[in-house]
Each structure stands twice: as structure tokens, then as C-alpha cells.
Amino acid sequence: MARKTKVAVLISGRGSNMEALVRAAKAEDCPFEIALVLANKPDAGGLAVAAEAGVEALCVDQKPFGKDREAHERAIDAALRQRGIEVIALAGYMRILTPFLVDAWEGRMLNIHPSLLPAYPGLDTHGRALTAGELEAGCTVHLVTAGVDEGPILGQARVPILPGDDDHTLAARVLEQEHRLYAATLAEFVRGL
């Protein structure tokens, strides 16, 4: 069996995209393994999900670091390197990264965003798309760069906006596509390394 690329998934909450990646990694022909799930908050629900799936779950709590985000990221970086991680997948990691971590993992850190970038970077993507009267929404997997949600796009999935959609109904349909897109895009990405 071919060696699988060691991926760490960074989360801040329930980790549904992380869970989809863990499931995808169990397939024999998947080119990556989820070797670590790391959260910045001890109450992140995804930590228990990862541990239950047999994946190392680690919290590097942001609180003791106060406003020193780089020091927090240095602790994260040390944990990643200690475990031989090769690629990072951000999955609902709700912290804006400093240049330290972005530069340290340049070209090896992916993120999934719930809009068709470059449209609607940042937060409240579904509400903004609905307010603008868009006909479709979707999600994007991109490489992480210094600008928020600005990195090169690796894959997108489109979802029609239906009459009567609200933030919640649209978000639920987009999330289904996120789970498919992230695993497929990550697999394609690591095959190209």
C-alpha cells in the first residue's frame, strides 16, 4: 500500500468537515490520512468526534496566550512538526492566522470557505448572497495566503439558491457540498505533491 500523506485538521467547533475528511481517509485508495485533529478551544465538539474515530485529538488552547496570536501559532506549529504533519486542512478554524503560520506552511495549508470565492470572503456568506439576490451559492477550497480567503482556488462546488431559502436552509445544502468537495480536493492536492 502506498504511503499516505499526513494531514492535520484544525478546528474551532463541531468539526463536521473534519469528520467528512476522517471518513474519506478510511478508504483504501485515499492518498491522505488524518493524523491529528487540533483545536484552539478545549470545548470544541470535534475533539471528541476525532478521538472516537481513533484520531489523535489535541487542544492548544488560545486563552493562555492572550493577544499573542503568534506565540499560540508557534505552539501549534511545534505540535504539527513533532507529529510529522505534511499538510494542514483548516475546517472551521475561526482565527485569522498571523504571517508566521501562513509562511511556515505556505503551499501546504488548505481552507474551505462557504461561498464561491472571490465573492463573499469572511463571515455571513449565506446572508450576504441572499441579500444580493444571487441565483447560486456554493463553497470553495483554496490555498491559504496572507489575505483572508484570497489564496489560489483549488476547487468549487455550486448550489442553486431556491425560492424561500434562508441562511439555514442554504447553509445546510452548501455544507453537504463542502463535505464532498473538501475530501476530493484534498486528495487531488496531495497526489500532486
mmCIF file of C-alpha atoms in Angstrom:
data_model
loop_
_atom_site.group_PDB
_atom_site.id
_atom_site.type_symbol
_atom_site.label_atom_id
_atom_site.label_comp_id
_atom_site.label_asym_id
_atom_site.label_seq_id
_atom_site.Cartn_x
_atom_site.Cartn_y
_atom_site.Cartn_z
ATOM 1 C CA MET A 1 0.000 0.000 0.000
ATOM 2 C CA ALA A 2 1.279 3.474 -0.895
ATOM 3 C CA ARG A 3 2.297 5.798 1.905
ATOM 4 C CA LYS A 4 -0.417 8.276 2.811
ATOM 5 C CA THR A 5 0.258 11.995 3.298
ATOM 6 C CA LYS A 6 -0.096 13.003 6.956
ATOM 7 C CA VAL A 7 -2.753 15.703 7.319
ATOM 8 C CA ALA A 8 -3.700 17.720 10.396
ATOM 9 C CA VAL A 9 -7.174 19.246 10.548
ATOM 10 C CA LEU A 10 -7.523 22.471 12.537
ATOM 11 C CA ILE A 11 -10.963 23.140 14.015
ATOM 12 C CA SER A 12 -12.680 25.508 16.424
ATOM 13 C CA GLY A 13 -16.102 23.876 16.771
ATOM 14 C CA ARG A 14 -18.129 20.777 15.970
ATOM 15 C CA GLY A 15 -15.899 19.752 13.069
ATOM 16 C CA SER A 16 -18.373 18.403 10.503
ATOM 17 C CA ASN A 17 -15.919 18.986 7.643
ATOM 18 C CA MET A 18 -13.194 17.336 9.718
ATOM 19 C CA GLU A 19 -15.493 14.362 10.257
ATOM 20 C CA ALA A 20 -16.061 14.089 6.495
ATOM 21 C CA LEU A 21 -12.280 14.131 5.909
ATOM 22 C CA VAL A 22 -11.738 11.435 8.561
ATOM 23 C CA ARG A 23 -14.393 9.266 6.855
ATOM 24 C CA ALA A 24 -12.852 9.830 3.415
ATOM 25 C CA ALA A 25 -9.371 8.964 4.705
ATOM 26 C CA LYS A 26 -10.562 5.491 5.735
ATOM 27 C CA ALA A 27 -10.934 4.479 2.076
ATOM 28 C CA GLU A 28 -8.039 2.281 0.998
ATOM 29 C CA ASP A 29 -7.349 4.343 -2.128
ATOM 30 C CA CYS A 30 -7.380 7.680 -0.262
ATOM 31 C CA PRO A 31 -3.920 9.294 -0.565
ATOM 32 C CA PHE A 32 -4.083 11.031 2.829
ATOM 33 C CA GLU A 33 -4.546 10.099 6.469
ATOM 34 C CA ILE A 34 -5.876 12.389 9.165
ATOM 35 C CA ALA A 35 -3.024 12.063 11.643
ATOM 36 C CA LEU A 36 -4.129 14.836 14.002
ATOM 37 C CA VAL A 37 -7.139 16.992 14.792
ATOM 38 C CA LEU A 38 -6.116 20.167 16.600
ATOM 39 C CA ALA A 39 -8.463 22.724 18.168
ATOM 40 C CA ASN A 40 -7.829 26.160 19.632
ATOM 41 C CA LYS A 41 -10.671 25.762 22.164
ATOM 42 C CA PRO A 42 -10.971 22.947 24.728
ATOM 43 C CA ASP A 43 -14.761 22.798 24.282
ATOM 44 C CA ALA A 44 -14.590 22.221 20.505
ATOM 45 C CA GLY A 45 -17.041 19.378 19.908
ATOM 46 C CA GLY A 46 -14.924 17.979 17.095
ATOM 47 C CA LEU A 47 -12.214 16.867 19.539
ATOM 48 C CA ALA A 48 -14.485 14.148 20.945
ATOM 49 C CA VAL A 49 -15.586 13.188 17.411
ATOM 50 C CA ALA A 50 -11.949 12.784 16.327
ATOM 51 C CA ALA A 51 -10.984 10.781 19.410
ATOM 52 C CA GLU A 52 -13.983 8.500 18.888
ATOM 53 C CA ALA A 53 -12.808 7.915 15.307
ATOM 54 C CA GLY A 54 -9.368 6.905 16.586
ATOM 55 C CA VAL A 55 -7.601 10.108 15.508
ATOM 56 C CA GLU A 56 -5.299 11.953 17.895
ATOM 57 C CA ALA A 57 -7.249 14.949 19.215
ATOM 58 C CA LEU A 58 -5.228 17.796 20.683
ATOM 59 C CA CYS A 59 -6.166 21.202 22.042
ATOM 60 C CA VAL A 60 -3.668 24.043 22.004
ATOM 61 C CA ASP A 61 -5.845 26.443 23.952
ATOM 62 C CA GLN A 62 -5.569 30.025 22.738
ATOM 63 C CA LYS A 63 -6.528 31.535 26.132
ATOM 64 C CA PRO A 64 -3.157 31.226 27.943
ATOM 65 C CA PHE A 65 -1.538 33.132 25.063
ATOM 66 C CA GLY A 66 -3.812 36.175 25.444
ATOM 67 C CA LYS A 67 -3.452 38.517 22.490
ATOM 68 C CA ASP A 68 -0.142 36.966 21.356
ATOM 69 C CA ARG A 69 -1.506 35.022 18.378
ATOM 70 C CA GLU A 70 1.951 34.278 17.001
ATOM 71 C CA ALA A 71 3.055 32.607 20.250
ATOM 72 C CA HIS A 72 -0.113 30.468 20.069
ATOM 73 C CA GLU A 73 0.695 29.557 16.469
ATOM 74 C CA ARG A 74 4.282 28.694 17.379
ATOM 75 C CA ALA A 75 2.914 26.153 19.878
ATOM 76 C CA ILE A 76 0.602 24.772 17.177
ATOM 77 C CA ASP A 77 3.463 24.630 14.665
ATOM 78 C CA ALA A 78 5.650 22.727 17.149
ATOM 79 C CA ALA A 79 2.869 20.166 17.733
ATOM 80 C CA LEU A 80 2.402 19.710 13.975
ATOM 81 C CA ARG A 81 6.107 19.244 13.265
ATOM 82 C CA GLN A 82 6.504 16.859 16.232
ATOM 83 C CA ARG A 83 3.956 14.577 14.559
ATOM 84 C CA GLY A 84 5.422 14.750 11.061
ATOM 85 C CA ILE A 85 2.419 16.560 9.601
ATOM 86 C CA GLU A 86 2.814 17.378 5.908
ATOM 87 C CA VAL A 87 -0.395 19.261 5.058
ATOM 88 C CA ILE A 88 -2.853 21.327 7.118
ATOM 89 C CA ALA A 89 -6.579 21.407 6.375
ATOM 90 C CA LEU A 90 -8.439 24.258 8.078
ATOM 91 C CA ALA A 91 -12.025 23.203 8.755
ATOM 92 C CA GLY A 92 -13.975 25.821 10.625
ATOM 93 C CA TYR A 93 -10.858 27.153 12.305
ATOM 94 C CA MET A 94 -12.142 30.536 13.432
ATOM 95 C CA ARG A 95 -8.928 32.505 13.923
ATOM 96 C CA ILE A 96 -7.268 34.827 11.453
ATOM 97 C CA LEU A 97 -3.753 33.483 11.068
ATOM 98 C CA THR A 98 -0.586 35.517 11.504
ATOM 99 C CA PRO A 99 2.113 35.650 8.809
ATOM 100 C CA PHE A 100 4.153 33.217 10.952
ATOM 101 C CA LEU A 101 1.904 30.182 10.410
ATOM 102 C CA VAL A 102 0.871 31.185 6.877
ATOM 103 C CA ASP A 103 4.526 31.478 5.802
ATOM 104 C CA ALA A 104 5.640 28.346 7.688
ATOM 105 C CA TRP A 105 3.057 26.221 5.825
ATOM 106 C CA GLU A 106 2.953 28.103 2.521
ATOM 107 C CA GLY A 107 1.643 25.904 -0.272
ATOM 108 C CA ARG A 108 0.672 23.174 2.238
ATOM 109 C CA MET A 109 -2.312 24.708 4.039
ATOM 110 C CA LEU A 110 -5.842 24.482 2.631
ATOM 111 C CA ASN A 111 -9.099 26.036 3.759
ATOM 112 C CA ILE A 112 -12.741 25.516 2.872
ATOM 113 C CA HIS A 113 -14.981 28.574 2.643
ATOM 114 C CA PRO A 114 -18.790 28.582 2.271
ATOM 115 C CA SER A 115 -19.027 30.846 -0.767
ATOM 116 C CA LEU A 116 -17.936 30.911 -4.385
ATOM 117 C CA LEU A 117 -14.790 32.941 -3.845
ATOM 118 C CA PRO A 118 -13.801 35.597 -4.661
ATOM 119 C CA ALA A 119 -17.406 36.510 -3.788
ATOM 120 C CA TYR A 120 -18.244 36.870 -0.079
ATOM 121 C CA PRO A 121 -14.993 36.297 1.784
ATOM 122 C CA GLY A 122 -15.181 36.431 5.571
ATOM 123 C CA LEU A 123 -18.317 35.813 7.632
ATOM 124 C CA ASP A 124 -22.109 35.726 6.971
ATOM 125 C CA THR A 125 -21.595 34.458 3.428
ATOM 126 C CA HIS A 126 -25.080 32.972 3.017
ATOM 127 C CA GLY A 127 -26.920 36.032 4.305
ATOM 128 C CA ARG A 128 -24.882 38.305 2.051
ATOM 129 C CA ALA A 129 -25.542 36.110 -1.009
ATOM 130 C CA LEU A 130 -29.289 36.054 -0.268
ATOM 131 C CA THR A 131 -29.431 39.832 0.294
ATOM 132 C CA ALA A 132 -27.618 40.400 -3.007
ATOM 133 C CA GLY A 133 -30.213 38.295 -4.847
ATOM 134 C CA GLU A 134 -27.687 35.740 -6.094
ATOM 135 C CA LEU A 135 -29.030 32.757 -8.043
ATOM 136 C CA GLU A 136 -26.398 30.371 -6.731
ATOM 137 C CA ALA A 137 -24.084 29.913 -3.800
ATOM 138 C CA GLY A 138 -21.517 27.250 -3.018
ATOM 139 C CA CYS A 139 -18.165 26.549 -1.452
ATOM 140 C CA THR A 140 -14.502 26.894 -2.306
ATOM 141 C CA VAL A 141 -11.342 25.047 -1.299
ATOM 142 C CA HIS A 142 -8.298 27.292 -1.579
ATOM 143 C CA LEU A 143 -4.687 27.528 -0.510
ATOM 144 C CA VAL A 144 -4.185 29.789 2.492
ATOM 145 C CA THR A 145 -2.281 33.022 1.896
ATOM 146 C CA ALA A 146 -1.851 36.187 3.958
ATOM 147 C CA GLY A 147 -5.154 37.715 2.754
ATOM 148 C CA VAL A 148 -8.375 36.350 4.276
ATOM 149 C CA ASP A 149 -9.955 33.865 1.814
ATOM 150 C CA GLU A 150 -7.743 35.152 -1.018
ATOM 151 C CA GLY A 151 -5.497 32.179 -1.846
ATOM 152 C CA PRO A 152 -5.452 30.275 -5.151
ATOM 153 C CA ILE A 153 -8.678 28.332 -5.711
ATOM 154 C CA LEU A 154 -8.279 24.540 -5.889
ATOM 155 C CA GLY A 155 -11.937 23.532 -6.256
ATOM 156 C CA GLN A 156 -15.517 24.794 -6.086
ATOM 157 C CA ALA A 157 -18.999 23.315 -5.843
ATOM 158 C CA ARG A 158 -22.149 25.226 -6.787
ATOM 159 C CA VAL A 159 -25.555 25.121 -5.120
ATOM 160 C CA PRO A 160 -28.680 26.812 -6.540
ATOM 161 C CA ILE A 161 -30.404 29.332 -4.302
ATOM 162 C CA LEU A 162 -34.050 28.255 -4.123
ATOM 163 C CA PRO A 163 -37.115 30.437 -3.611
ATOM 164 C CA GLY A 164 -37.777 30.661 0.126
ATOM 165 C CA ASP A 165 -34.178 29.872 1.097
ATOM 166 C CA ASP A 166 -32.912 31.432 4.304
ATOM 167 C CA ASP A 167 -29.436 31.363 5.864
ATOM 168 C CA HIS A 168 -30.103 27.973 7.473
ATOM 169 C CA THR A 169 -31.572 26.076 4.517
ATOM 170 C CA LEU A 170 -28.894 27.407 2.182
ATOM 171 C CA ALA A 171 -26.111 26.685 4.689
ATOM 172 C CA ALA A 172 -27.306 23.083 5.085
ATOM 173 C CA ARG A 173 -27.205 22.443 1.320
ATOM 174 C CA VAL A 174 -23.827 24.140 0.940
ATOM 175 C CA LEU A 175 -22.427 22.096 3.850
ATOM 176 C CA GLU A 176 -23.352 18.842 2.071
ATOM 177 C CA GLN A 177 -21.264 20.000 -0.890
ATOM 178 C CA GLU A 178 -18.431 21.124 1.396
ATOM 179 C CA HIS A 179 -18.137 17.577 2.778
ATOM 180 C CA ARG A 180 -17.779 16.119 -0.738
ATOM 181 C CA LEU A 181 -15.617 18.869 -2.208
ATOM 182 C CA TYR A 182 -13.043 19.091 0.597
ATOM 183 C CA ALA A 183 -12.195 15.393 0.597
ATOM 184 C CA ALA A 184 -11.972 15.210 -3.205
ATOM 185 C CA THR A 185 -9.900 18.391 -3.495
ATOM 186 C CA LEU A 186 -7.552 17.411 -0.671
ATOM 187 C CA ALA A 187 -6.987 14.004 -2.282
ATOM 188 C CA GLU A 188 -6.195 15.615 -5.641
ATOM 189 C CA PHE A 189 -3.915 18.140 -3.935
ATOM 190 C CA VAL A 190 -1.816 15.577 -2.022
ATOM 191 C CA ARG A 191 -1.498 13.368 -5.118
ATOM 192 C CA GLY A 192 0.175 16.348 -6.792
ATOM 193 C CA LEU A 193 2.738 16.935 -4.019
#
